[in-house]
C-alpha positions as a Markdown table, in Angstrom:
| # | Residue | x | y | z |
|---|---|---|---|---|
| 1 | Met | -0.8 | -23.4 | -27.0 |
| 2 | Lys | 0.7 | -20.0 | -26.4 |
| 3 | Gly | -0.1 | -17.4 | -23.8 |
| 4 | Glu | 0.9 | -14.9 | -21.1 |
| 5 | Tyr | 1.5 | -15.3 | -17.4 |
| 6 | Ser | 2.0 | -13.3 | -14.3 |
| 7 | Val | 3.6 | -14.2 | -11.0 |
| 8 | Val | 3.0 | -12.3 | -7.8 |
| 9 | Gln | 5.0 | -12.3 | -4.6 |
| 10 | Gly | 2.9 | -11.9 | -1.4 |
| 11 | Gly | -0.9 | -11.6 | -1.2 |
| 12 | Thr | -3.2 | -11.8 | -4.2 |
| 13 | Val | -6.8 | -11.0 | -4.7 |
| 14 | Asn | -9.2 | -13.3 | -6.6 |
| 15 | Trp | -6.8 | -16.1 | -6.9 |
| 16 | Gly | -7.5 | -19.7 | -6.1 |
| 17 | Asn | -10.9 | -20.6 | -7.5 |
| 18 | Ile | -9.6 | -22.7 | -10.4 |
| 19 | Tyr | -6.7 | -24.2 | -8.3 |
| 20 | Ala | -9.0 | -25.2 | -5.4 |
| 21 | Ser | -11.6 | -26.7 | -7.8 |
| 22 | Val | -8.9 | -29.2 | -9.0 |
| 23 | Tyr | -6.8 | -29.8 | -5.8 |
| 24 | Ser | -9.3 | -29.5 | -2.9 |
| 25 | Ala | -10.9 | -32.6 | -1.4 |
| 26 | Ser | -14.4 | -31.4 | -2.1 |
| 27 | Gly | -13.7 | -30.3 | -5.6 |
| 28 | Ser | -14.5 | -26.6 | -5.1 |
| 29 | Ala | -13.9 | -23.8 | -2.7 |
| 30 | Asn | -16.1 | -20.8 | -1.9 |
| 31 | Gly | -15.5 | -17.8 | 0.2 |
| 32 | Thr | -13.8 | -14.4 | 0.4 |
| 33 | Ala | -10.1 | -13.9 | 1.0 |
| 34 | Asn | -7.3 | -11.6 | 0.2 |
| 35 | Ser | -4.8 | -14.5 | -0.4 |
| 36 | Ile | -4.5 | -18.2 | -0.3 |
| 37 | Gly | -2.1 | -19.9 | 2.0 |
| 38 | Val | 0.9 | -21.7 | 0.5 |
| 39 | Thr | 2.9 | -24.1 | 2.7 |
| 40 | Ala | 6.2 | -24.0 | 0.8 |
| 41 | Ala | 8.5 | -21.1 | 1.9 |
| 42 | Gly | 9.1 | -18.7 | -1.0 |
| 43 | Ala | 6.3 | -20.1 | -3.2 |
| 44 | Arg | 4.7 | -17.6 | -5.5 |
| 45 | Arg | 1.2 | -17.6 | -7.0 |
| 46 | Gly | 0.6 | -17.0 | -10.7 |
| 47 | Ala | -2.0 | -16.9 | -13.4 |
| 48 | Ala | -1.9 | -17.6 | -17.1 |
| 49 | Val | -4.2 | -17.4 | -20.1 |
| 50 | Leu | -3.3 | -19.8 | -22.9 |
| 51 | Thr | -4.8 | -19.9 | -26.4 |
| 52 | Gly | -4.6 | -22.5 | -29.1 |
| 53 | Asp | -4.6 | -22.0 | -32.9 |
| 54 | Lys | -8.0 | -23.6 | -33.2 |
| 55 | Gly | -9.8 | -21.4 | -30.7 |
| 56 | Ser | -9.1 | -23.3 | -27.5 |
| 57 | Leu | -8.7 | -21.2 | -24.4 |
| 58 | Leu | -7.3 | -22.2 | -20.9 |
| 59 | Asp | -7.5 | -20.0 | -17.8 |
| 60 | Cys | -4.8 | -21.2 | -15.4 |
| 61 | Glu | -3.6 | -20.6 | -11.8 |
| 62 | Phe | -0.4 | -22.0 | -10.4 |
| 63 | Val | 2.1 | -22.1 | -7.5 |
| 64 | Val | 5.8 | -22.1 | -8.3 |
| 65 | Gly | 8.5 | -22.8 | -5.8 |
| 66 | Met | 12.0 | -21.4 | -5.4 |
| 67 | Asn | 13.3 | -24.2 | -7.6 |
| 68 | Gly | 11.2 | -23.2 | -10.6 |
| 69 | His | 8.9 | -26.3 | -10.3 |
| 70 | Gly | 5.3 | -26.1 | -9.4 |
| 71 | Thr | 1.7 | -27.2 | -9.7 |
| 72 | Gly | -1.3 | -25.6 | -11.3 |
| 73 | Ala | -4.8 | -26.0 | -12.5 |
| 74 | Cys | -6.5 | -24.8 | -15.7 |
| 75 | Arg | -10.1 | -24.5 | -16.8 |
| 76 | Gly | -11.2 | -24.5 | -20.4 |
| 77 | Lys | -14.0 | -22.4 | -21.9 |
| 78 | Asp | -16.1 | -25.6 | -21.8 |
| 79 | Glu | -15.5 | -25.8 | -18.0 |
| 80 | Thr | -13.2 | -28.9 | -18.4 |
| 81 | Lys | -10.5 | -28.8 | -15.7 |
| 82 | Tyr | -6.8 | -29.8 | -16.0 |
| 83 | Arg | -3.9 | -30.4 | -13.6 |
| 84 | Met | -0.6 | -28.8 | -14.5 |
| 85 | Met | 2.9 | -29.9 | -13.2 |
| 86 | Phe | 6.1 | -28.2 | -14.2 |
């Protein structure tokens, strides 16, 4: 798959629904917020859209630390959810 991503330092708007649906204890999160808390100092939030050569599409959210490693979550167009580690 290929795609584009964006990383934002500081607060973000409308980030976290996909990530929370994979990593939260209840499986989903609802509410209104300007940002989502991250415990690691210097961690940055990001989003990516990936497309495959056969029409597949993943909408992803991730958190990356200062060391370049992180975790994320993706949702396919069929609502299948995936965990991401890098």
